[in-house]
Structures are given as C-alpha cells and as structure tokens.
Amino acid sequence: MSSFAPSSAMVGRDAEIGLVRRLFDGAAEGVPVGVLIDGEAGIGKSRLLREFAIEVSTRADVHVGWCLDLGAARTAYGPLTAILRSIVGHLGAERVREAVGVGAEALGMLLPELVDEPADRARTSPDRLRDAIATLIETAAEAAPQVLVIEDLHWADESTLALLSFLLRTLARGRVLLLLSCRSDDVRRGDAVSRFIVEATRSRLIERVTLPRLDGDAVRALAEQLTGRSVSDGALARMQERAEGVPFFVEEIADCTTGPLPDGLRDVLLTRFDRLGDDAQRVAQVASGAERPLSHPLLSMLAGLPEDRLDEAIREAARGGILVIDADLYRFRHALLREAVHDDLLPGERSRLHRAYAEALEAERDGTDGVDTASLAHHWHLAQDEPRALVASIDAMRDAKGRFAFAAAARFGELALEIWPSVPEAATVAGLSHVDLLQTLGSVLRNAGDGERALAVISAALDEIDPATVAPRLHARLLRDKAQYLANLGRPGAIPLTEQALDLAARVGDDALHATVLNQLASRYMVAGRLHDALRVADEAEQIASRAGDRDQMSIAANVHGVSLAHLGDITGGIVEFDRARDLARSSNADLRYRVNYSDALTLLGRYGEAVLIAEEGLALARSLGVGRSSGSIMMQNMSVALFERGEIERVDEMMSRDHRQGALRVFRMYSSMTRVRALAWRGRSTEAADMLREWRPAFVETGQTERQIWYDLITMTVAVAESAGDLRGALAEIVTMLDDDGPVLLHQRRLLLQAAAIIAELRAGGDDTATVSERVADAWTAQPAQLLADSWSPIVESLLAPSDTALQRAIDLAEGEDVPVVFRVITRLERARVLLRAGDRTAAAMLLADAATIARALGHVRLTTTVTTFAHAAGLSLDAVNGDGSGRGHGEAAASASDPDALTARERQVLELLAEGLSNRQIGERLFISVKTVSVHVSAVLRKLGVSTRTEAAIAAGARVPAQVNSRAGVIR
C-alpha cells in the first residue's frame, strides 16, 4: 500500500502566489488590502494559502479561521472568533482591553475570556462590536503586519459576511492583508456569499485571484513529484482525461497509477478509504460527521474502540492520506474526502452518527456553562430528531441574536419554523408559542436588514391570532412591529397600524409600552408632515413617559417637538425643545438620535457651520461609544449635506466613499442616494446622476407618499440632474409642480425656492419670459413664517427675482456668509455682472466674472464654471486678461502676500488649526474625512503660502489669527 506524501513544491501557481506577495508588500507599507482566492473544489486554494502563510510567518502575524459546513444554518461569526482569539493571544488581554476601551464588553460576547463576567447585551450594541473588532485589528497592525486568513468562505454565515464587508470598507489604515478562500462551484447565484463577492469586487474592495486548472506540463510535474517516477504519455493522457487539471484529483489519481483507474471521481476519492482496515474506516466514518477538527477524547468516545486499536486506526488513516493531525486535533486532509466518506454512509448510519455527535454536545453542555448551539441544532436536525432539533434551533437563534448575529439568528429561526409542524405539541416542547416565534423572528429579520421577510413574518403572526381573544399587549406589539417594518421599507400603512396599536396599548396599563407607541406614532406623523398631530401626540407621550420615569422616551418626545416646531417656523421654540431632548437623554441611542435630528434641522435652516460642528461632536460621541464607523455613519450622512452646501465637495466624496451601512434600512440608503446624485450633478457627471435617479425614483415615489422629506428629496435630485444636463426649464417646472402640491410645507421647500430664484435669473438672461413664475416664487417665499424670513436668504431671493445693482451687491456680500449655499457666491456675481454689462460697465463686469469663474473652478462645479465662461465669451470678455497672473482675482482685490494667513483657503485654515494642535497627517485626515494624500497637499500649500518650512513654524506664524475651534453642542434626526 502506497502512503500519501504531499508534493515537495507547489506546481503551476507562480503567478498567483507572486501577486499575493506583491499585495502583502503593499499591505506591509500600511495600505490594507483584501484578496479572494477562488476556484473549484480541489484546485489548490488552501495549499496556496498555506505556502504563503509559511513564507511570511517571520514577517507578519498570521491568524487563520475556518467557516464550517453546517448546511443552511451556519455558526455566527464562525471564522472570526478564531482569528480574534489568535490576535488576543499575540497582544495579551490587557493590551486589548486598553485598546478597545468600552468595546471590550462587546468583544466579550465572542471572547468571554476578555471580561470578568458574562457580557451584558443591554449595555452594548452591534455597532460597538463591529467597531471593537476593527479597532482590535488596527491595534495589532501597529505591532506587526497582520495576515488574516478565512478559509471556505462558501460556508460563511451572513453575519461574518456583513462584518467582512464592514472591515473592508473601514480599515483605511494599518498593515492588514485579509485573505479569503472560496470554492466557486459551491456559491449559488444570488445567495449571500455570491452577493458579497459581487459587491466587494464591484466596489474594488478585494483583489480577486481565480486559480485555473493545471496544464499538461504542470500535471506531469505534479504527478512525477508525487510518485517519484516518470509518467508515460499514456498515463498522463488518462490522468488529464479524468482529473481535468484539478490538482487534488491529480494527487488522488497519481496514487492509483499502478492499477486500473476508478470509473468516477467519487470512486477515485473513496479508493483511499477502501484500502483502509475496518478500524481505520470506522475512524474515518466517525470523523466525517464532524464539521470541524476533532479532539482525541471526542473521537475516542464516538469511535468506541480500545485505545491501542484507536491509535493504530488513526495512524493508518493518516498514512493513507485520509486524516491529518493538526496540533492536538484530527481533520480530513481535504473537505472533498470528508464529503465522499460521509455521503457513502447509509441513511441510518448517518442519522445514528449525528445523534451521537448531538448527544456528545449535550453532555458537554451539562458539564460547562455553554455549548455551540449552532452545531447542536445541525446535528439534531441531521439525526432527524425533530423535537430536539426544534429546541436546539430556537436556542441557536437566541444565542446568535444575543451576539448581534442577526442573519445567522434568522436562519435558525426559519429552521425552527420549518420543523414546527412536524413536532407534536410544539409550543410545549419549544417553551413558546408559534406567534411568539414569529414575532421574535420578525425582529431578527428586521435587524438583519431583510425588511421584506420581516414584514411577511409579522403579517403571518397577525393573521394567526384572533383579535377577540388574544392578549391586548401582544396584539399591540405585533401591530407596532408591522407598522415599523412598513416604515422601514418606505411603504404606506404605518400610521393606521400604529393608531390601532395605540388604542390597545392605552388599555394595557403598561406606561412604558404606551409611551413607546405614542412616540412611534408622533414620529410617523412628523415625517408625514402632520406636524400639529405630531406635537399633540408627543405631548401625551412625554406625560406618560414622565409617569413611568422613562427619560429616554421623554427625550424622544422633546426631539419630535423640536423638529415639528422648526418645520412650522418656530425656530426659537424648536431649539429650546432640542436642548431639552439633549438634557433628558440617558441612553446613547436617545442621545445620538437627538444629535442626528438637530444637525439635520440646522442644515435645513442654512446654519451649515453649526450643523457641521454639531455633527462632528456627534461623531466624536459615536467614536467614544465605540460606534463611530457604524451609527456614526448616519451622522456622517447628515454632515455631508451641510458640507455639500458649503462647497466642500471633496470632503463629501470622501465621506460618501466611507458609507458603511450596506445593510442599512432602505430609507437611510435613500437619504445617502440623494446626496450622491447631487454630488454627481455637481461634478458634471449628469449621465451617471440621471441613471442613479432613474434607479431610485420608484422607491422615492413610493416612500414619498408617507415621508414628506423623501418627497422633497426626489424634487431636489430631479432639479439637480436637470440643471446638470442644461435643462433649466425642466428644473424650474419641477419646482413649480412642488408649489402646485397642496401637501404639508416643510423647511425643505426653502432651499428649492432659493434655487428657483437662481434658475429664473438664468432663464431671464436667456430671453425667457419669467414674470409669472417669478411672482409665484416670490409669493411662496413671503408666505413663510416671520422667523424664516429674517435671514440672509431673503435679500438674495429678492435680488435674483428683481435684480438691481445695489440689491445684487448686498446679495454678493451676504453670500460670503457660511449660512448661504456656497454656489450663490458664483450666482450673485454672475447676475450682477449681467446688470453691469447692460449698464455699459464692462470692466467691473469682467472683474466680477473673473471672481465668479475662479470660485466656480475652485468648487469643482462644472455647470457653473461652464455658465460663467460661456457668458463671458459671449459678451466678448476675456477672463484671463483680468489679472496678469491668471488668478482671476478682480473687483479691486490685490493678491494676498505670501505670508498672510488670510491667503489660505477655508480648507487650508482647517488644516492649519489641526497642525497647531499637533495632529499628524493621518489624524488630520480622519478628523476632516479626507485622504492622507490630500492632507499632504494642503500642508504643503500652507507652508508655501506662509513662507515657512516646518509645521511648527506654520502654527507660530499663524498665531492668534487662526480662528479658535468653537465648542458647540450637537444633534439631529429622523
């Protein structure tokens, strides 16, 4: 009997391992990279990864985790737990706790050894867990390059995939190489793994390396290494015909070259098994039932052989190339071998084997505090013991939910639903009712991002109950949940359902439930634009919450008050309510909700500087809570809108590229889509903007029926796309359609009316008759509440609708303020240049146009740059001739001296402030959400303009003239 010996050298993979080496070299320089090694079963993915890991083991820390084959329901965070535990082993628990701070408790849910007592799920969050994992990896990368290997991605659970996507998007720094292996023929089109690979590849988050089959020369070289003798052309032809260039099958067939080849590949794989003695076959069969490497005690217990016979059987299986010994564990040499041996068992043998495994796991649970509930559910299910499989599936669902692995929890919940009908007295066996299971599963699915399935499950629960006999509390919660799921999907019907839930909650006598439902209804009224109803219901919610002593629900009620009053034009009253919401908040959820909503309201009021400061403070809070990359991204979206209006388009682009909420609810994805469309239009990429608008329009139309903000956002996007494409009449018609609508008027209308004034000025200059539409826009503007008219926007609107030199000069001055969208610095100058040109003052007009062109180019606003340039050329004015240095600075402005801090741009002044704080380029980039390369460019510009050579000299040269950082409170919402 020939014994198995692996090839001494890897064959036919020089190009692929060379690429991985080059990517590692880049990662070792501080640029994280993800690599997917994929190919069919047996193609050599694991071999390549092992060879590479051995090669770099002296230059990097290598951590390996495996995804496990548990069928449809898979272990939550399967491979990541092993990798994290390995990292902790390298760093030490104390160093890890110091690095992740408050995130240690979240990590404790995966690594109990990190905490002194079991992690309390109520004191942490999925966001904090994700951030803690990212921080742990970044910390490890500071000590040494990190190579994180995840094998068998085709068996990954959705929670692992979501976290991998998060890490690929958020690890913007650090010496990290993430290596994934995936069996491509086990990935089904449209499943979670397929979607992950497609999205990660499309977004260029991973480099994909597909291993091809070996050619004839490589097959010959491999076979000769394995057999130690030359291979004849005839034998090679037979080998190629059967193995088709797959290295693993070449290895198996090469072992059979001394005799006739088996008929099929399955028979080839079983040839090794058939050569074993009875005891070795028994050991291999037992091991085939395990989804992970086996310990000796477990294999001994399950095999039922005397120790001496067991040892000899293991040796024989290892010599025969079936099993390998890895540290203190036994595993199959290849997953294909395990599958072949397992599939060769009779149905009864398989059932008994998995029952033995399940009983062994149950015994382990009896002796310890915990057990792998996912494996237990898997084995009981394959053992066809449906009652125990039901209980184990529900336990696995709860366990995964407790660790925020909602996708994995959903799989086990759906498995429990599938098993339920086959279990007599299932409710008694499971310890909960079918409706309770449906409600829990609905919540899990919602948190997993599967809004459609969550809605279907909760609807099934409602169909199952009898409203006349069901407990009112349960009925109210089911109605509340369905309303929430409808709202998450942007579907109509949430308000009537919440009103029904409120009627029931009011009769239950549970103040906490009553206040929660009231606030949910108030919030739905608010987003629908029913502002007075929102105020009325929020009043009642706060009263009930006060009686229950629930300050967070009181904060949410005040939050609703603040938003509603602001939209009604009571700005002073709204800010007072926002302050109360901040002071009342006790949980991080209520606090961040206040900050999200307040920053949004300030942006709508044009108070962009305050909005950015508040959002930045909210981001700082999110980071301190360990949720900066996740919950903080919602704050980041609000912040990006204010930055957009300030003209910081590069910063907006950078923030949008860091959008980490792939699994976010549809309404949040819609908000970010609006900003993306506007940014594309700004850049002049009108075709891309139009395509994205077309893709999202159906969703905006549907959701706009119940969320007034979304209705306005659709108009905003449509106007931006039309303007970018040069269709000013179409853009204005969209705004007129808005004015024709008799629905609620929100603060969003102000920005669109301001834009309408600019469009009217442009059309009027082109010869259009705009008198009627000007009057409509003016009437709509003056119809606003008095507090909304007392800002910088009103004189600008008036000057564009009824232009005069004096009014436009004032508008130009006002447009320099940070409470006016920055594009109006160009628009007001352009319009005044037209007035001056008609008056015959060509010199002054040329100076204004030069200023306008310089500003438009600096902003990167393609349409405005084109508009100004086209008008100047049509008027016979040369923008380049205004200043000899080509700077375009006119209107009596002299070039600033090289050492004058006032010569710095707004972004350069921000960079200088942070230089003065002693921040590095990387830290400045993180603070301003720009790349390190961009920071370097700004730093160089600052040094050059200030005439200094060092960062310290720059800070000293600026001195007290650098504006002090404002310490502001923050907030804003949905």
PDB file of C-alpha atoms in Angstrom, residues 565-776:
ATOM      1  CA  LEU A 565     -41.702  73.354  15.657  1.00  0.00           C
ATOM      2  CA  ALA A 566     -38.761  74.088  13.365  1.00  0.00           C
ATOM      3  CA  HIS A 567     -40.746  72.993  10.314  1.00  0.00           C
ATOM      4  CA  LEU A 568     -43.649  75.174  11.471  1.00  0.00           C
ATOM      5  CA  GLY A 569     -41.321  78.168  11.571  1.00  0.00           C
ATOM      6  CA  ASP A 570     -40.951  78.448  15.354  1.00  0.00           C
ATOM      7  CA  ILE A 571     -37.172  78.277  15.299  1.00  0.00           C
ATOM      8  CA  THR A 572     -36.701  79.600  18.835  1.00  0.00           C
ATOM      9  CA  GLY A 573     -39.165  77.116  20.292  1.00  0.00           C
ATOM     10  CA  GLY A 574     -37.663  74.264  18.292  1.00  0.00           C
ATOM     11  CA  ILE A 575     -34.151  74.899  19.605  1.00  0.00           C
ATOM     12  CA  VAL A 576     -35.460  75.001  23.172  1.00  0.00           C
ATOM     13  CA  GLU A 577     -37.020  71.573  22.630  1.00  0.00           C
ATOM     14  CA  PHE A 578     -33.816  70.196  21.122  1.00  0.00           C
ATOM     15  CA  ASP A 579     -31.951  71.388  24.202  1.00  0.00           C
ATOM     16  CA  ARG A 580     -34.466  69.559  26.381  1.00  0.00           C
ATOM     17  CA  ALA A 581     -34.075  66.418  24.284  1.00  0.00           C
ATOM     18  CA  ARG A 582     -30.325  66.554  24.869  1.00  0.00           C
ATOM     19  CA  ASP A 583     -30.666  67.084  28.613  1.00  0.00           C
ATOM     20  CA  LEU A 584     -33.251  64.327  29.042  1.00  0.00           C
ATOM     21  CA  ALA A 585     -31.404  61.647  27.069  1.00  0.00           C
ATOM     22  CA  ARG A 586     -29.886  58.897  29.170  1.00  0.00           C
ATOM     23  CA  SER A 587     -29.057  56.177  26.671  1.00  0.00           C
ATOM     24  CA  SER A 588     -26.612  56.596  23.811  1.00  0.00           C
ATOM     25  CA  ASN A 589     -29.446  55.756  21.414  1.00  0.00           C
ATOM     26  CA  ALA A 590     -31.588  58.708  22.556  1.00  0.00           C
ATOM     27  CA  ASP A 591     -28.559  60.987  22.670  1.00  0.00           C
ATOM     28  CA  LEU A 592     -27.399  60.140  19.151  1.00  0.00           C
ATOM     29  CA  ARG A 593     -30.954  60.421  17.869  1.00  0.00           C
ATOM     30  CA  TYR A 594     -31.137  63.964  19.221  1.00  0.00           C
ATOM     31  CA  ARG A 595     -27.829  64.848  17.594  1.00  0.00           C
ATOM     32  CA  VAL A 596     -28.794  63.403  14.220  1.00  0.00           C
ATOM     33  CA  ASN A 597     -32.070  65.351  14.151  1.00  0.00           C
ATOM     34  CA  TYR A 598     -30.655  68.625  15.404  1.00  0.00           C
ATOM     35  CA  SER A 599     -27.861  68.712  12.808  1.00  0.00           C
ATOM     36  CA  ASP A 600     -30.451  67.963  10.123  1.00  0.00           C
ATOM     37  CA  ALA A 601     -32.694  70.811  11.270  1.00  0.00           C
ATOM     38  CA  LEU A 602     -29.797  73.262  11.333  1.00  0.00           C
ATOM     39  CA  THR A 603     -28.834  72.259   7.794  1.00  0.00           C
ATOM     40  CA  LEU A 604     -32.383  72.911   6.596  1.00  0.00           C
ATOM     41  CA  LEU A 605     -32.228  76.340   8.242  1.00  0.00           C
ATOM     42  CA  GLY A 606     -28.999  77.119   6.405  1.00  0.00           C
ATOM     43  CA  ARG A 607     -26.926  77.158   9.584  1.00  0.00           C
ATOM     44  CA  TYR A 608     -24.289  74.996   7.960  1.00  0.00           C
ATOM     45  CA  GLY A 609     -21.365  75.849  10.197  1.00  0.00           C
ATOM     46  CA  GLU A 610     -23.332  74.937  13.324  1.00  0.00           C
ATOM     47  CA  ALA A 611     -24.683  71.813  11.651  1.00  0.00           C
ATOM     48  CA  VAL A 612     -21.173  70.613  10.812  1.00  0.00           C
ATOM     49  CA  LEU A 613     -19.877  71.347  14.311  1.00  0.00           C
ATOM     50  CA  ILE A 614     -22.799  69.520  15.886  1.00  0.00           C
ATOM     51  CA  ALA A 615     -22.427  66.551  13.563  1.00  0.00           C
ATOM     52  CA  GLU A 616     -18.698  66.440  14.287  1.00  0.00           C
ATOM     53  CA  GLU A 617     -19.434  66.433  18.008  1.00  0.00           C
ATOM     54  CA  GLY A 618     -21.940  63.659  17.425  1.00  0.00           C
ATOM     55  CA  LEU A 619     -19.310  61.692  15.525  1.00  0.00           C
ATOM     56  CA  ALA A 620     -16.885  62.191  18.392  1.00  0.00           C
ATOM     57  CA  LEU A 621     -19.529  60.847  20.775  1.00  0.00           C
ATOM     58  CA  ALA A 622     -20.168  57.898  18.461  1.00  0.00           C
ATOM     59  CA  ARG A 623     -16.460  57.121  18.426  1.00  0.00           C
ATOM     60  CA  SER A 624     -16.229  57.384  22.208  1.00  0.00           C
ATOM     61  CA  LEU A 625     -19.093  54.907  22.431  1.00  0.00           C
ATOM     62  CA  GLY A 626     -17.291  52.619  20.008  1.00  0.00           C
ATOM     63  CA  VAL A 627     -19.807  53.098  17.157  1.00  0.00           C
ATOM     64  CA  GLY A 628     -18.021  55.704  15.058  1.00  0.00           C
ATOM     65  CA  ARG A 629     -17.832  53.540  11.950  1.00  0.00           C
ATOM     66  CA  SER A 630     -21.444  52.366  12.155  1.00  0.00           C
ATOM     67  CA  SER A 631     -24.025  54.527  13.925  1.00  0.00           C
ATOM     68  CA  GLY A 632     -21.698  57.432  13.299  1.00  0.00           C
ATOM     69  CA  SER A 633     -22.173  56.939   9.566  1.00  0.00           C
ATOM     70  CA  ILE A 634     -25.779  58.205   9.862  1.00  0.00           C
ATOM     71  CA  MET A 635     -24.400  61.350  11.460  1.00  0.00           C
ATOM     72  CA  MET A 636     -21.833  61.455   8.692  1.00  0.00           C
ATOM     73  CA  GLN A 637     -24.621  61.478   6.089  1.00  0.00           C
ATOM     74  CA  ASN A 638     -26.246  64.496   7.747  1.00  0.00           C
ATOM     75  CA  MET A 639     -22.888  66.171   7.946  1.00  0.00           C
ATOM     76  CA  SER A 640     -22.240  65.555   4.256  1.00  0.00           C
ATOM     77  CA  VAL A 641     -25.336  67.560   3.275  1.00  0.00           C
ATOM     78  CA  ALA A 642     -24.116  70.616   5.207  1.00  0.00           C
ATOM     79  CA  LEU A 643     -20.632  70.200   3.756  1.00  0.00           C
ATOM     80  CA  PHE A 644     -22.133  69.939   0.294  1.00  0.00           C
ATOM     81  CA  GLU A 645     -23.828  73.320   0.698  1.00  0.00           C
ATOM     82  CA  ARG A 646     -20.509  74.743   1.935  1.00  0.00           C
ATOM     83  CA  GLY A 647     -18.881  73.552  -1.280  1.00  0.00           C
ATOM     84  CA  GLU A 648     -16.576  71.011   0.382  1.00  0.00           C
ATOM     85  CA  ILE A 649     -17.266  68.516  -2.374  1.00  0.00           C
ATOM     86  CA  GLU A 650     -14.005  66.600  -1.945  1.00  0.00           C
ATOM     87  CA  ARG A 651     -14.858  66.000   1.675  1.00  0.00           C
ATOM     88  CA  VAL A 652     -18.359  64.896   0.669  1.00  0.00           C
ATOM     89  CA  ASP A 653     -16.921  62.473  -1.885  1.00  0.00           C
ATOM     90  CA  GLU A 654     -14.586  61.059   0.740  1.00  0.00           C
ATOM     91  CA  MET A 655     -17.402  60.622   3.247  1.00  0.00           C
ATOM     92  CA  MET A 656     -19.682  59.002   0.689  1.00  0.00           C
ATOM     93  CA  SER A 657     -16.903  56.568  -0.184  1.00  0.00           C
ATOM     94  CA  ARG A 658     -16.921  55.560   3.500  1.00  0.00           C
ATOM     95  CA  ASP A 659     -20.622  54.731   3.522  1.00  0.00           C
ATOM     96  CA  HIS A 660     -20.539  51.610   5.739  1.00  0.00           C
ATOM     97  CA  ARG A 661     -24.203  50.919   6.066  1.00  0.00           C
ATOM     98  CA  GLN A 662     -24.629  48.351   3.311  1.00  0.00           C
ATOM     99  CA  GLY A 663     -27.210  46.563   5.378  1.00  0.00           C
ATOM    100  CA  ALA A 664     -28.976  49.756   6.369  1.00  0.00           C
ATOM    101  CA  LEU A 665     -32.718  50.224   6.138  1.00  0.00           C
ATOM    102  CA  ARG A 666     -33.956  51.360   2.763  1.00  0.00           C
ATOM    103  CA  VAL A 667     -34.944  54.837   3.942  1.00  0.00           C
ATOM    104  CA  PHE A 668     -31.396  55.553   5.131  1.00  0.00           C
ATOM    105  CA  ARG A 669     -29.965  54.334   1.834  1.00  0.00           C
ATOM    106  CA  MET A 670     -32.360  56.698   0.099  1.00  0.00           C
ATOM    107  CA  TYR A 671     -31.032  59.687   2.049  1.00  0.00           C
ATOM    108  CA  SER A 672     -27.442  58.899   1.057  1.00  0.00           C
ATOM    109  CA  SER A 673     -28.526  58.316  -2.538  1.00  0.00           C
ATOM    110  CA  MET A 674     -29.893  61.846  -2.710  1.00  0.00           C
ATOM    111  CA  THR A 675     -26.511  63.267  -1.703  1.00  0.00           C
ATOM    112  CA  ARG A 676     -24.723  61.034  -4.209  1.00  0.00           C
ATOM    113  CA  VAL A 677     -26.965  62.204  -7.053  1.00  0.00           C
ATOM    114  CA  ARG A 678     -26.363  65.846  -6.167  1.00  0.00           C
ATOM    115  CA  ALA A 679     -22.607  65.283  -5.947  1.00  0.00           C
ATOM    116  CA  LEU A 680     -22.541  63.632  -9.374  1.00  0.00           C
ATOM    117  CA  ALA A 681     -24.562  66.516 -10.816  1.00  0.00           C
ATOM    118  CA  TRP A 682     -22.163  68.996  -9.202  1.00  0.00           C
ATOM    119  CA  ARG A 683     -19.222  67.261 -10.866  1.00  0.00           C
ATOM    120  CA  GLY A 684     -20.943  67.463 -14.246  1.00  0.00           C
ATOM    121  CA  ARG A 685     -21.467  63.703 -14.427  1.00  0.00           C
ATOM    122  CA  SER A 686     -25.052  64.227 -15.470  1.00  0.00           C
ATOM    123  CA  THR A 687     -25.499  60.860 -17.192  1.00  0.00           C
ATOM    124  CA  GLU A 688     -24.423  58.953 -14.087  1.00  0.00           C
ATOM    125  CA  ALA A 689     -26.607  61.190 -11.920  1.00  0.00           C
ATOM    126  CA  ALA A 690     -29.585  60.590 -14.209  1.00  0.00           C
ATOM    127  CA  ASP A 691     -29.010  56.825 -14.150  1.00  0.00           C
ATOM    128  CA  MET A 692     -28.892  56.780 -10.363  1.00  0.00           C
ATOM    129  CA  LEU A 693     -32.004  58.942 -10.155  1.00  0.00           C
ATOM    130  CA  ARG A 694     -33.795  56.594 -12.530  1.00  0.00           C
ATOM    131  CA  GLU A 695     -32.800  53.608 -10.399  1.00  0.00           C
ATOM    132  CA  TRP A 696     -34.046  55.156  -7.162  1.00  0.00           C
ATOM    133  CA  ARG A 697     -37.105  57.087  -8.434  1.00  0.00           C
ATOM    134  CA  PRO A 698     -39.662  54.270  -7.861  1.00  0.00           C
ATOM    135  CA  ALA A 699     -38.545  53.922  -4.239  1.00  0.00           C
ATOM    136  CA  PHE A 700     -38.674  57.693  -3.671  1.00  0.00           C
ATOM    137  CA  VAL A 701     -42.116  57.933  -5.253  1.00  0.00           C
ATOM    138  CA  GLU A 702     -43.470  55.135  -3.052  1.00  0.00           C
ATOM    139  CA  THR A 703     -41.903  56.359   0.188  1.00  0.00           C
ATOM    140  CA  GLY A 704     -42.683  59.976  -0.627  1.00  0.00           C
ATOM    141  CA  GLN A 705     -46.366  59.178  -0.124  1.00  0.00           C
ATOM    142  CA  THR A 706     -45.760  58.723   3.594  1.00  0.00           C
ATOM    143  CA  GLU A 707     -42.478  60.591   4.230  1.00  0.00           C
ATOM    144  CA  ARG A 708     -42.688  64.206   3.138  1.00  0.00           C
ATOM    145  CA  GLN A 709     -38.920  64.671   3.372  1.00  0.00           C
ATOM    146  CA  ILE A 710     -38.398  61.920   0.807  1.00  0.00           C
ATOM    147  CA  TRP A 711     -40.922  63.660  -1.464  1.00  0.00           C
ATOM    148  CA  TYR A 712     -38.844  66.841  -1.278  1.00  0.00           C
ATOM    149  CA  ASP A 713     -35.610  64.880  -1.772  1.00  0.00           C
ATOM    150  CA  LEU A 714     -36.919  63.495  -5.053  1.00  0.00           C
ATOM    151  CA  ILE A 715     -37.619  67.034  -6.267  1.00  0.00           C
ATOM    152  CA  THR A 716     -34.153  68.141  -5.146  1.00  0.00           C
ATOM    153  CA  MET A 717     -32.487  65.306  -7.076  1.00  0.00           C
ATOM    154  CA  THR A 718     -34.599  65.890 -10.183  1.00  0.00           C
ATOM    155  CA  VAL A 719     -33.770  69.599 -10.200  1.00  0.00           C
ATOM    156  CA  ALA A 720     -30.038  68.894  -9.729  1.00  0.00           C
ATOM    157  CA  VAL A 721     -29.964  66.370 -12.581  1.00  0.00           C
ATOM    158  CA  ALA A 722     -31.920  68.657 -14.921  1.00  0.00           C
ATOM    159  CA  GLU A 723     -29.643  71.618 -14.185  1.00  0.00           C
ATOM    160  CA  SER A 724     -26.533  69.495 -14.670  1.00  0.00           C
ATOM    161  CA  ALA A 725     -27.827  68.425 -18.087  1.00  0.00           C
ATOM    162  CA  GLY A 726     -28.606  72.052 -19.031  1.00  0.00           C
ATOM    163  CA  ASP A 727     -32.388  71.626 -18.835  1.00  0.00           C
ATOM    164  CA  LEU A 728     -33.193  74.740 -16.779  1.00  0.00           C
ATOM    165  CA  ARG A 729     -36.811  74.873 -17.902  1.00  0.00           C
ATOM    166  CA  GLY A 730     -37.317  71.287 -16.755  1.00  0.00           C
ATOM    167  CA  ALA A 731     -35.693  72.059 -13.419  1.00  0.00           C
ATOM    168  CA  LEU A 732     -37.934  75.074 -12.865  1.00  0.00           C
ATOM    169  CA  ALA A 733     -41.037  73.129 -13.919  1.00  0.00           C
ATOM    170  CA  GLU A 734     -40.241  70.588 -11.185  1.00  0.00           C
ATOM    171  CA  ILE A 735     -40.230  73.358  -8.577  1.00  0.00           C
ATOM    172  CA  VAL A 736     -43.488  74.803  -9.937  1.00  0.00           C
ATOM    173  CA  THR A 737     -45.013  71.328  -9.584  1.00  0.00           C
ATOM    174  CA  MET A 738     -43.916  71.417  -5.953  1.00  0.00           C
ATOM    175  CA  LEU A 739     -45.753  74.737  -5.485  1.00  0.00           C
ATOM    176  CA  ASP A 740     -48.892  73.241  -7.055  1.00  0.00           C
ATOM    177  CA  ASP A 741     -48.935  70.463  -4.453  1.00  0.00           C
ATOM    178  CA  ASP A 742     -51.318  71.081  -1.562  1.00  0.00           C
ATOM    179  CA  GLY A 743     -49.474  68.809   0.872  1.00  0.00           C
ATOM    180  CA  PRO A 744     -47.629  69.924   4.026  1.00  0.00           C
ATOM    181  CA  VAL A 745     -44.889  72.514   3.585  1.00  0.00           C
ATOM    182  CA  LEU A 746     -41.584  71.652   5.272  1.00  0.00           C
ATOM    183  CA  LEU A 747     -38.307  73.511   5.640  1.00  0.00           C
ATOM    184  CA  HIS A 748     -37.007  71.658   2.578  1.00  0.00           C
ATOM    185  CA  GLN A 749     -39.047  74.000   0.369  1.00  0.00           C
ATOM    186  CA  ARG A 750     -36.831  76.977   1.276  1.00  0.00           C
ATOM    187  CA  ARG A 751     -33.737  75.603  -0.431  1.00  0.00           C
ATOM    188  CA  LEU A 752     -35.715  74.738  -3.558  1.00  0.00           C
ATOM    189  CA  LEU A 753     -37.211  78.245  -3.711  1.00  0.00           C
ATOM    190  CA  LEU A 754     -33.738  79.719  -3.357  1.00  0.00           C
ATOM    191  CA  GLN A 755     -32.608  77.550  -6.259  1.00  0.00           C
ATOM    192  CA  ALA A 756     -35.685  78.565  -8.246  1.00  0.00           C
ATOM    193  CA  ALA A 757     -34.611  82.212  -7.980  1.00  0.00           C
ATOM    194  CA  ALA A 758     -31.221  81.311  -9.461  1.00  0.00           C
ATOM    195  CA  ILE A 759     -32.807  79.346 -12.314  1.00  0.00           C
ATOM    196  CA  ILE A 760     -35.204  82.214 -13.070  1.00  0.00           C
ATOM    197  CA  ALA A 761     -32.287  84.651 -13.293  1.00  0.00           C
ATOM    198  CA  GLU A 762     -30.521  82.355 -15.754  1.00  0.00           C
ATOM    199  CA  LEU A 763     -33.618  81.825 -17.917  1.00  0.00           C
ATOM    200  CA  ARG A 764     -34.420  85.531 -17.882  1.00  0.00           C
ATOM    201  CA  ALA A 765     -30.888  86.283 -19.140  1.00  0.00           C
ATOM    202  CA  GLY A 766     -31.529  83.864 -21.993  1.00  0.00           C
ATOM    203  CA  GLY A 767     -34.642  85.706 -23.063  1.00  0.00           C
ATOM    204  CA  ASP A 768     -37.383  83.637 -21.377  1.00  0.00           C
ATOM    205  CA  ASP A 769     -40.485  85.359 -20.027  1.00  0.00           C
ATOM    206  CA  THR A 770     -40.229  84.596 -16.307  1.00  0.00           C
ATOM    207  CA  ALA A 771     -42.599  87.219 -14.870  1.00  0.00           C
ATOM    208  CA  THR A 772     -45.367  84.828 -13.894  1.00  0.00           C
ATOM    209  CA  VAL A 773     -43.173  82.198 -12.335  1.00  0.00           C
ATOM    210  CA  SER A 774     -41.150  84.902 -10.550  1.00  0.00           C
ATOM    211  CA  GLU A 775     -44.312  86.130  -8.916  1.00  0.00           C
ATOM    212  CA  ARG A 776     -45.246  82.599  -7.825  1.00  0.00           C
TER     213      ARG A 776
END
